[in-house]
Coordinates of C-alpha atoms and ligand atoms in Angstrom, one line a residue:
M1 CA -32.9 -7.5 161.2
N2 CA -35.3 -9.8 159.7
Y3 CA -33.9 -10.4 156.6
M4 CA -36.8 -12.0 154.8
A5 CA -39.5 -9.4 156.3
T6 CA -36.9 -7.1 154.3
I7 CA -36.5 -9.0 151.2
E8 CA -40.6 -8.9 151.0
Q9 CA -41.1 -5.5 152.2
H10 CA -38.2 -4.1 149.0
E11 CA -37.5 -6.1 146.5
S12 CA -40.2 -6.8 143.7
E13 CA -43.0 -9.2 143.1
V14 CA -40.6 -10.7 140.4
R15 CA -38.6 -12.9 143.0
S16 CA -39.4 -16.5 142.5
Y17 CA -36.9 -19.1 143.8
V18 CA -37.4 -17.4 147.5
R19 CA -40.9 -18.4 147.4
G20 CA -40.5 -21.9 147.1
F21 CA -37.1 -22.3 149.4
P22 CA -38.6 -19.9 152.1
T23 CA -35.4 -19.9 154.2
V24 CA -32.7 -17.3 154.6
F25 CA -29.1 -18.7 153.4
D26 CA -25.9 -17.3 154.6
T27 CA -23.1 -19.6 154.2
A28 CA -22.4 -22.6 151.9
R29 CA -19.8 -25.3 151.3
G30 CA -19.4 -28.1 149.1
S31 CA -23.3 -29.8 148.1
Y32 CA -24.8 -27.9 151.4
M33 CA -26.3 -24.2 151.7
Y34 CA -26.5 -22.9 155.4
N35 CA -29.4 -20.6 156.6
T36 CA -29.4 -18.1 159.4
D37 CA -29.8 -20.9 161.8
G38 CA -27.0 -22.6 160.7
E39 CA -29.6 -25.8 159.5
A40 CA -27.7 -27.2 156.1
Y41 CA -29.6 -27.8 153.5
L42 CA -28.7 -30.6 150.7
D43 CA -28.2 -28.7 147.3
F44 CA -29.9 -31.0 144.4
F45 CA -30.3 -28.0 142.4
A46 CA -26.8 -26.5 142.3
G47 CA -28.2 -23.2 141.1
A48 CA -29.6 -25.0 138.2
S49 CA -26.4 -26.0 137.3
V50 CA -24.1 -23.1 137.9
M51 CA -22.3 -24.5 140.8
N52 CA -21.4 -27.9 139.4
Y53 CA -18.3 -27.8 141.4
G54 CA -19.8 -27.2 144.6
H55 CA -20.1 -24.3 147.0
N56 CA -16.9 -22.3 147.7
N57 CA -14.4 -25.1 146.6
S58 CA -11.1 -24.3 148.6
E59 CA -8.8 -24.3 145.3
L60 CA -11.0 -22.0 143.7
K61 CA -11.7 -19.6 146.7
Q62 CA -7.6 -19.7 146.9
A63 CA -7.3 -18.7 143.4
L64 CA -10.0 -16.1 143.5
L65 CA -8.2 -15.2 146.6
D66 CA -4.6 -14.9 145.1
Y67 CA -5.9 -13.0 142.1
I68 CA -7.7 -9.7 144.1
G69 CA -5.2 -10.1 146.9
S70 CA -2.9 -9.0 144.7
D71 CA -4.4 -5.9 143.1
R72 CA -4.6 -7.8 139.8
I73 CA -7.1 -6.3 137.6
T74 CA -10.7 -6.7 138.0
H75 CA -12.3 -4.6 135.4
S76 CA -10.7 -3.3 131.9
M77 CA -13.8 -3.4 129.7
D78 CA -12.1 -5.7 127.3
M79 CA -8.8 -4.3 127.5
A80 CA -6.0 -7.0 127.2
S81 CA -5.2 -8.2 130.6
V82 CA -3.0 -11.3 131.8
M83 CA -6.1 -12.9 133.0
R84 CA -8.1 -12.8 129.3
A85 CA -5.0 -14.2 127.8
E86 CA -4.7 -16.9 130.0
F87 CA -8.3 -18.0 130.1
L88 CA -8.1 -18.2 126.6
Q89 CA -5.0 -20.4 126.8
A90 CA -6.3 -22.5 128.7
F91 CA -9.6 -23.0 127.4
R92 CA -8.3 -23.8 123.7
D93 CA -5.4 -26.2 125.2
I94 CA -7.4 -28.3 127.9
I95 CA -11.2 -27.9 126.1
L96 CA -11.2 -27.3 122.4
A97 CA -7.8 -29.2 121.2
P98 CA -8.3 -32.2 122.7
R99 CA -11.8 -32.2 121.1
G100 CA -10.7 -31.2 117.8
L101 CA -12.6 -28.3 118.4
D102 CA -11.8 -25.0 116.5
Y103 CA -13.4 -22.0 118.0
R104 CA -13.1 -18.2 118.3
V105 CA -14.3 -16.9 121.6
Q106 CA -16.2 -14.1 122.0
F107 CA -17.2 -12.7 125.9
P108 CA -21.0 -11.5 124.7
G109 CA -21.9 -10.1 128.5
P110 CA -21.6 -11.9 131.3
T111 CA -24.9 -14.1 131.3
G112 CA -26.5 -16.9 129.4
T113 CA -29.2 -15.1 127.6
N114 CA -26.2 -12.5 126.2
A115 CA -24.5 -15.6 124.8
V116 CA -27.9 -16.4 123.3
E117 CA -28.6 -12.8 121.9
S118 CA -25.2 -12.4 120.5
A119 CA -25.3 -15.7 119.0
L120 CA -28.7 -15.2 117.4
K121 CA -27.6 -11.7 115.6
L122 CA -24.5 -13.4 114.4
A123 CA -26.2 -15.8 112.6
R124 CA -28.5 -13.1 110.8
K125 CA -25.2 -11.1 110.1
A126 CA -23.5 -14.2 108.8
T127 CA -26.2 -15.5 106.6
G128 CA -28.4 -12.4 105.3
R129 CA -31.2 -13.8 106.5
T130 CA -33.7 -13.5 109.5
D131 CA -35.4 -16.1 110.8
I132 CA -34.4 -18.8 113.2
V133 CA -36.3 -22.2 114.0
A134 CA -36.2 -23.4 117.4
F135 CA -38.2 -26.0 119.0
T136 CA -41.0 -26.5 121.3
N137 CA -40.5 -26.6 124.9
A138 CA -37.1 -24.6 124.3
F139 CA -35.7 -22.4 127.3
H140 CA -33.2 -19.8 126.2
G141 CA -32.8 -16.6 128.4
M142 CA -35.1 -13.9 129.0
T143 CA -34.1 -10.8 126.6
L144 CA -36.2 -10.2 123.9
G145 CA -34.2 -12.6 120.8
A146 CA -33.8 -15.4 123.7
L147 CA -37.2 -15.1 124.5
S148 CA -38.5 -15.7 120.9
V149 CA -36.7 -19.0 120.5
T150 CA -38.1 -19.9 123.8
G151 CA -41.7 -21.8 124.1
N152 CA -43.2 -21.3 127.7
Q153 CA -46.3 -19.3 126.8
F154 CA -46.1 -17.4 130.3
K155 CA -42.5 -16.2 130.0
R156 CA -43.1 -15.0 126.3
D157 CA -46.1 -13.2 127.4
G158 CA -43.6 -11.3 129.7
A159 CA -42.0 -9.7 126.6
G160 CA -44.8 -7.0 126.1
V161 CA -44.0 -6.9 122.4
P162 CA -44.4 -9.1 119.7
L163 CA -41.8 -12.1 119.5
N164 CA -40.9 -12.1 115.5
D165 CA -38.7 -14.1 112.7
T166 CA -38.9 -17.4 114.5
H167 CA -40.5 -20.9 113.8
T168 CA -41.1 -23.0 116.7
L169 CA -40.3 -26.7 115.5
P170 CA -41.4 -30.4 117.2
F171 CA -38.6 -31.5 119.3
D172 CA -37.6 -34.9 119.3
G173 CA -40.0 -37.3 120.8
Y174 CA -42.6 -34.1 121.0
I175 CA -45.2 -36.1 118.9
G176 CA -45.0 -39.6 120.2
G177 CA -43.1 -41.4 117.3
V178 CA -43.1 -38.8 114.4
D179 CA -40.2 -38.3 112.9
T180 CA -39.6 -35.0 113.2
L181 CA -36.9 -34.4 111.5
S182 CA -37.9 -35.8 108.3
Y183 CA -40.9 -33.2 108.7
F184 CA -38.5 -29.7 109.2
E185 CA -36.4 -31.4 106.3
T186 CA -39.8 -32.0 104.0
L187 CA -40.6 -28.0 105.1
L188 CA -37.2 -27.3 103.6
N189 CA -37.6 -28.6 100.8
D190 CA -40.7 -27.5 99.8
G191 CA -41.1 -23.5 98.4
A192 CA -44.4 -23.2 99.3
S193 CA -44.5 -24.7 102.9
G194 CA -44.1 -21.0 104.0
I195 CA -40.9 -21.6 106.4
G196 CA -38.7 -20.1 103.7
H197 CA -34.7 -20.4 104.1
P198 CA -33.8 -19.9 107.7
A199 CA -30.6 -18.6 109.2
A200 CA -29.8 -20.7 112.1
V201 CA -31.5 -23.6 114.2
I202 CA -30.8 -23.5 117.8
V203 CA -31.0 -26.4 120.0
E204 CA -30.4 -27.6 123.6
T205 CA -29.5 -31.3 123.8
I206 CA -31.2 -31.7 126.6
Q207 CA -34.4 -29.2 127.4
A208 CA -33.5 -28.7 131.0
E209 CA -35.9 -26.2 132.1
G210 CA -38.2 -27.5 129.5
G211 CA -38.9 -30.8 131.3
V212 CA -35.3 -32.7 130.8
N213 CA -36.6 -33.6 127.2
V214 CA -33.5 -35.3 126.2
A215 CA -32.8 -35.5 122.3
G216 CA -31.3 -38.9 121.4
G217 CA -27.7 -39.0 119.7
E218 CA -29.1 -40.0 116.0
W219 CA -31.6 -36.9 116.2
L220 CA -29.0 -34.4 116.8
K221 CA -26.5 -35.4 114.2
R222 CA -29.6 -36.0 111.6
L223 CA -30.5 -32.6 112.6
Q224 CA -26.7 -30.9 112.2
A225 CA -26.7 -32.8 108.7
I226 CA -29.8 -31.0 107.7
C227 CA -28.6 -27.7 108.5
Q228 CA -25.3 -28.6 106.9
R229 CA -27.1 -29.4 103.6
H230 CA -29.1 -26.5 103.6
D231 CA -26.5 -24.0 104.6
I232 CA -28.2 -23.2 107.9
L233 CA -26.0 -22.0 111.0
F234 CA -26.3 -25.5 113.4
I235 CA -26.5 -23.2 117.3
V236 CA -26.4 -25.5 120.7
D237 CA -27.5 -23.9 123.5
D238 CA -25.1 -25.7 126.0
I239 CA -25.5 -23.1 129.0
Q240 CA -27.1 -25.7 131.7
T241 CA -26.2 -28.9 129.9
G242 CA -22.6 -28.0 129.3
N243 CA -19.4 -27.9 131.9
G244 CA -19.5 -31.7 132.6
R245 CA -23.2 -32.0 133.7
T246 CA -24.0 -34.7 131.1
G247 CA -20.6 -36.3 132.1
Y248 CA -18.6 -34.4 128.9
F249 CA -17.8 -30.7 128.8
F250 CA -19.6 -30.1 126.3
S251 CA -23.0 -32.4 125.8
F252 CA -22.5 -32.6 122.2
E253 CA -19.1 -34.4 121.7
E254 CA -20.9 -37.5 123.0
F255 CA -22.2 -37.5 119.5
G256 CA -19.5 -36.0 117.7
L257 CA -20.9 -33.0 116.9
N258 CA -19.6 -29.8 115.6
P259 CA -22.0 -27.0 115.8
D260 CA -21.5 -23.6 114.2
I261 CA -21.9 -21.7 117.4
V262 CA -22.2 -22.6 121.1
A263 CA -23.3 -20.7 123.9
V264 CA -21.7 -21.7 127.4
S265 CA -22.2 -19.9 130.9
K266 CA -23.7 -20.8 134.1
S267 CA -20.9 -22.9 135.9
L268 CA -18.2 -22.0 133.5
S269 CA -16.4 -19.9 136.0
G270 CA -16.5 -22.7 138.5
Y271 CA -17.4 -20.4 141.3
G272 CA -20.5 -18.9 141.0
F273 CA -19.6 -15.8 139.0
P274 CA -21.5 -14.7 136.0
L275 CA -19.7 -15.3 132.9
A276 CA -20.4 -16.5 129.4
L277 CA -19.0 -17.5 126.4
T278 CA -20.1 -17.3 122.5
L279 CA -17.9 -20.0 120.5
I280 CA -17.8 -18.9 117.0
K281 CA -16.6 -21.3 113.9
P282 CA -13.8 -19.2 112.9
E283 CA -15.5 -18.4 108.9
Y284 CA -18.2 -17.2 111.0
D285 CA -16.5 -14.7 113.2
L286 CA -18.0 -11.5 111.0
W287 CA -18.6 -9.1 113.9
T288 CA -16.9 -6.0 113.6
P289 CA -14.9 -4.1 116.3
G290 CA -17.4 -3.2 118.8
E291 CA -20.7 -4.1 116.8
H292 CA -21.8 -6.3 119.7
N293 CA -20.7 -4.6 123.1
G294 CA -21.1 -4.1 126.5
T295 CA -19.8 -3.3 130.1
F296 CA -19.0 -6.6 131.8
R297 CA -17.4 -8.9 129.0
G298 CA -14.8 -11.2 130.3
F299 CA -14.8 -9.8 134.4
N300 CA -11.2 -11.0 135.1
P301 CA -11.8 -12.4 138.8
A302 CA -14.0 -15.1 136.8
L303 CA -11.7 -15.5 134.2
A304 CA -9.3 -16.7 137.1
T305 CA -11.7 -19.1 138.5
A306 CA -12.8 -20.5 135.2
K307 CA -9.0 -20.8 134.5
R308 CA -8.7 -23.1 137.5
T309 CA -11.5 -24.8 137.1
L310 CA -10.3 -25.7 133.9
E311 CA -6.9 -27.6 135.3
L312 CA -8.5 -28.7 138.2
F313 CA -11.3 -30.8 136.7
W314 CA -10.6 -30.8 133.2
S315 CA -7.1 -31.8 132.5
D316 CA -7.5 -35.1 132.0
D317 CA -10.8 -37.3 131.6
R318 CA -11.3 -39.1 135.3
F319 CA -13.8 -36.3 136.5
A320 CA -15.9 -37.1 133.1
R321 CA -15.8 -40.4 133.9
E322 CA -16.6 -40.5 137.8
V323 CA -20.0 -37.8 136.7
R324 CA -21.0 -40.3 134.4
A325 CA -20.8 -43.2 136.8
K326 CA -22.5 -41.0 139.5
G327 CA -25.3 -40.4 136.7
E328 CA -25.8 -44.2 136.3
H329 CA -25.8 -44.5 140.4
V330 CA -28.5 -41.8 140.4
R331 CA -30.5 -43.4 137.4
E332 CA -30.5 -46.8 139.0
A333 CA -31.8 -45.5 142.3
L334 CA -34.3 -43.5 140.3
E335 CA -35.8 -46.8 138.4
A336 CA -35.7 -49.2 141.9
M337 CA -37.7 -46.0 143.7
L338 CA -40.2 -46.2 140.8
T339 CA -40.3 -49.9 140.8
R340 CA -40.6 -49.8 144.7
H341 CA -43.8 -46.9 144.0
P342 CA -45.7 -47.6 140.7
Q343 CA -48.9 -45.7 141.6
A344 CA -46.6 -42.8 141.4
R345 CA -46.2 -43.5 137.7
G346 CA -43.1 -42.1 137.3
C347 CA -40.5 -41.7 134.1
P348 CA -37.3 -41.6 134.7
R349 CA -35.0 -39.7 132.2
G350 CA -31.8 -37.8 131.7
R351 CA -28.0 -37.9 130.8
G352 CA -25.3 -38.0 133.4
L353 CA -26.1 -36.1 136.5
M354 CA -28.7 -34.1 135.2
Q355 CA -31.4 -37.2 135.7
A356 CA -35.3 -36.1 136.3
V357 CA -39.1 -38.0 136.7
E358 CA -41.7 -36.8 134.9
F359 CA -45.1 -37.8 137.1
A360 CA -48.5 -38.4 135.2
N361 CA -50.0 -36.9 138.3
R362 CA -49.6 -32.8 137.5
D363 CA -49.2 -31.7 141.1
L364 CA -46.9 -34.7 142.0
A365 CA -43.2 -33.1 141.4
D366 CA -44.1 -29.9 142.4
K367 CA -45.2 -31.7 146.0
I368 CA -42.3 -33.6 146.6
T369 CA -40.1 -30.4 146.6
E370 CA -42.3 -29.0 149.0
K371 CA -41.8 -31.9 151.0
A372 CA -38.1 -32.2 150.2
F373 CA -37.5 -28.7 151.4
Q374 CA -38.6 -29.4 154.8
R375 CA -36.5 -32.5 155.1
Q376 CA -33.9 -29.8 154.3
L377 CA -33.2 -31.0 150.3
I378 CA -33.3 -28.2 147.8
I379 CA -34.7 -29.9 144.4
E380 CA -36.5 -28.1 141.6
T381 CA -39.1 -28.9 139.0
A382 CA -38.9 -28.7 135.1
G383 CA -41.5 -28.5 132.4
A384 CA -44.1 -26.1 131.7
D385 CA -46.5 -27.5 134.0
D386 CA -43.7 -28.2 136.6
E387 CA -44.4 -32.1 135.9
T388 CA -40.8 -32.9 136.0
L389 CA -38.5 -33.6 138.9
K390 CA -35.1 -32.4 138.3
L391 CA -32.1 -33.9 140.3
L392 CA -29.0 -31.2 139.4
P393 CA -26.3 -32.1 142.5
P394 CA -22.8 -30.4 142.3
L395 CA -21.1 -33.2 140.0
T396 CA -18.8 -33.3 142.9
T397 CA -21.3 -34.3 145.0
D398 CA -20.5 -37.6 147.2
Y399 CA -21.7 -40.8 146.9
A400 CA -23.1 -40.5 150.5
D401 CA -24.7 -37.4 150.0
L402 CA -26.3 -38.6 146.6
D403 CA -27.9 -41.6 148.5
K404 CA -28.9 -39.0 151.2
G405 CA -30.7 -37.0 149.0
L406 CA -32.0 -39.6 146.8
S407 CA -33.5 -41.1 150.4
I408 CA -35.1 -37.6 151.2
I409 CA -36.8 -37.5 147.6
E410 CA -37.9 -41.4 148.2
E411 CA -39.2 -39.9 152.0
S412 CA -40.6 -36.8 150.1
L413 CA -42.4 -38.7 147.3
V414 CA -44.5 -41.2 149.7
A415 CA -45.1 -37.8 152.2
A416 CA -46.7 -36.3 148.5
M417 CA -48.7 -39.0 147.5
D418 CA -50.2 -39.1 150.6
E419 CA -51.2 -35.9 151.0
L420 CA -52.2 -35.9 146.7
G421 CA -54.7 -38.9 147.7
I422 CA -52.1 -41.1 145.3
R423 CA -52.4 -44.8 146.3
G424 CA -52.5 -48.0 144.7
P425 CA -50.5 -50.8 144.8
S426 CA -47.1 -50.4 146.2
A427 CA -44.7 -53.1 145.2
A428 CA -42.8 -54.8 148.0
V429 CA -39.7 -53.8 148.6
N430 CA -36.9 -55.6 147.1
Ligands
PLP1 C1 -30.3 -20.1 132.3 C2 -30.4 -21.1 130.7 C3 -29.9 -19.6 129.6 C4 -30.4 -18.0 130.4 O1 -29.1 -18.2 131.0 P1 -29.2 -16.6 131.7 O2 -27.8 -16.8 132.6 O3 -30.4 -17.0 132.9 O4 -29.8 -15.5 130.9 C5 -30.0 -20.0 128.5 N1 -30.5 -21.1 128.0 C6 -30.3 -22.4 128.9 C7 -30.7 -23.6 128.4 C8 -30.5 -22.2 130.2 O5 -30.6 -23.1 131.1

């Protein structure tokens, strides 16, 4: 059977990653994916941060096998199950309580966009207001509510209907040195600004899809304070930045934030299963039973691997500290690479193990991913013009594989600049 031909013949034109990474994968372990010829690809994409703990981690796999091997409940709508209770208790004991956070947990449906959708609905219900404030370059998902707070015009156009009841404000750093939050608060204080009284603000602490735009800690704290002063709900979309990606379980805990609603998904199951949570401050848990329903809310096998993930990686702060150290290592290596190749005109940025380089030449990042794929490294771009190279290795990747990926990136950068005719003075090595 020609697998790729079959996919090309039968799957919708909407398929996307398969076009940039044209090989057929079959197995995976740790930081590697293997194609049907058994060739190993080093994974610096990790399913957009779904595979933070690596592929097919043996202890998580065992938790899954134990669960399904003894005919435990797979699907029970949201009827009570032992696994549901055990996950909720572990999430409270291991994640929320030690961080001084108090949230009710909603299972909104299995994907990130479900968590965003329910967060927006609940904020509107809780405040009796309509409008949501979102930011330039934001990405929150593909269903209509999530799209309405997403910046990318190509994605928005896919809606086919007007995307209403939102305001877009400039993200931190969007207009050079302009203080975008003073602007926001001036609008809120002015009865003639046209912005009215929004129900909520939704923000990513790092705009991952939008180009790895990192919001400053002070900016985020001020944003939360503005929301509090104006009685606006503060929603953090931690779907890609959460689950340890920035070196903390929640990307906002480093800054002591306490959002009213948090959306979590992507790596939550630890094993690549769809699983999402909407975390709600108790006073805003105003849902009536079944008001936001769905067939797949809290898929029990995913809760089994999620609970084991919390126990394995988050019972103490060792893993988080390791991620931060690896993040610094990657950042230093990228800076050294850019010093060796000044003609690349790259600007590094990121937090933890979400590191990236934006290139002045808008074609360079895309070309690097193509050259990297030829060298069996999976890496993606971000940003409206795919101008940013985004490194998302599994957080469990060891230093040897991090360095291997980094040197493939450098080789790919050189090859890409060669092909695009980007020349200039190259600094001497060391
Ligand atoms: C991936 C992502 C979403 C959407 O999640 P899906 O599971 O694709 O629906 C929302 N917000 C952020 C920040 C994301 O990275």
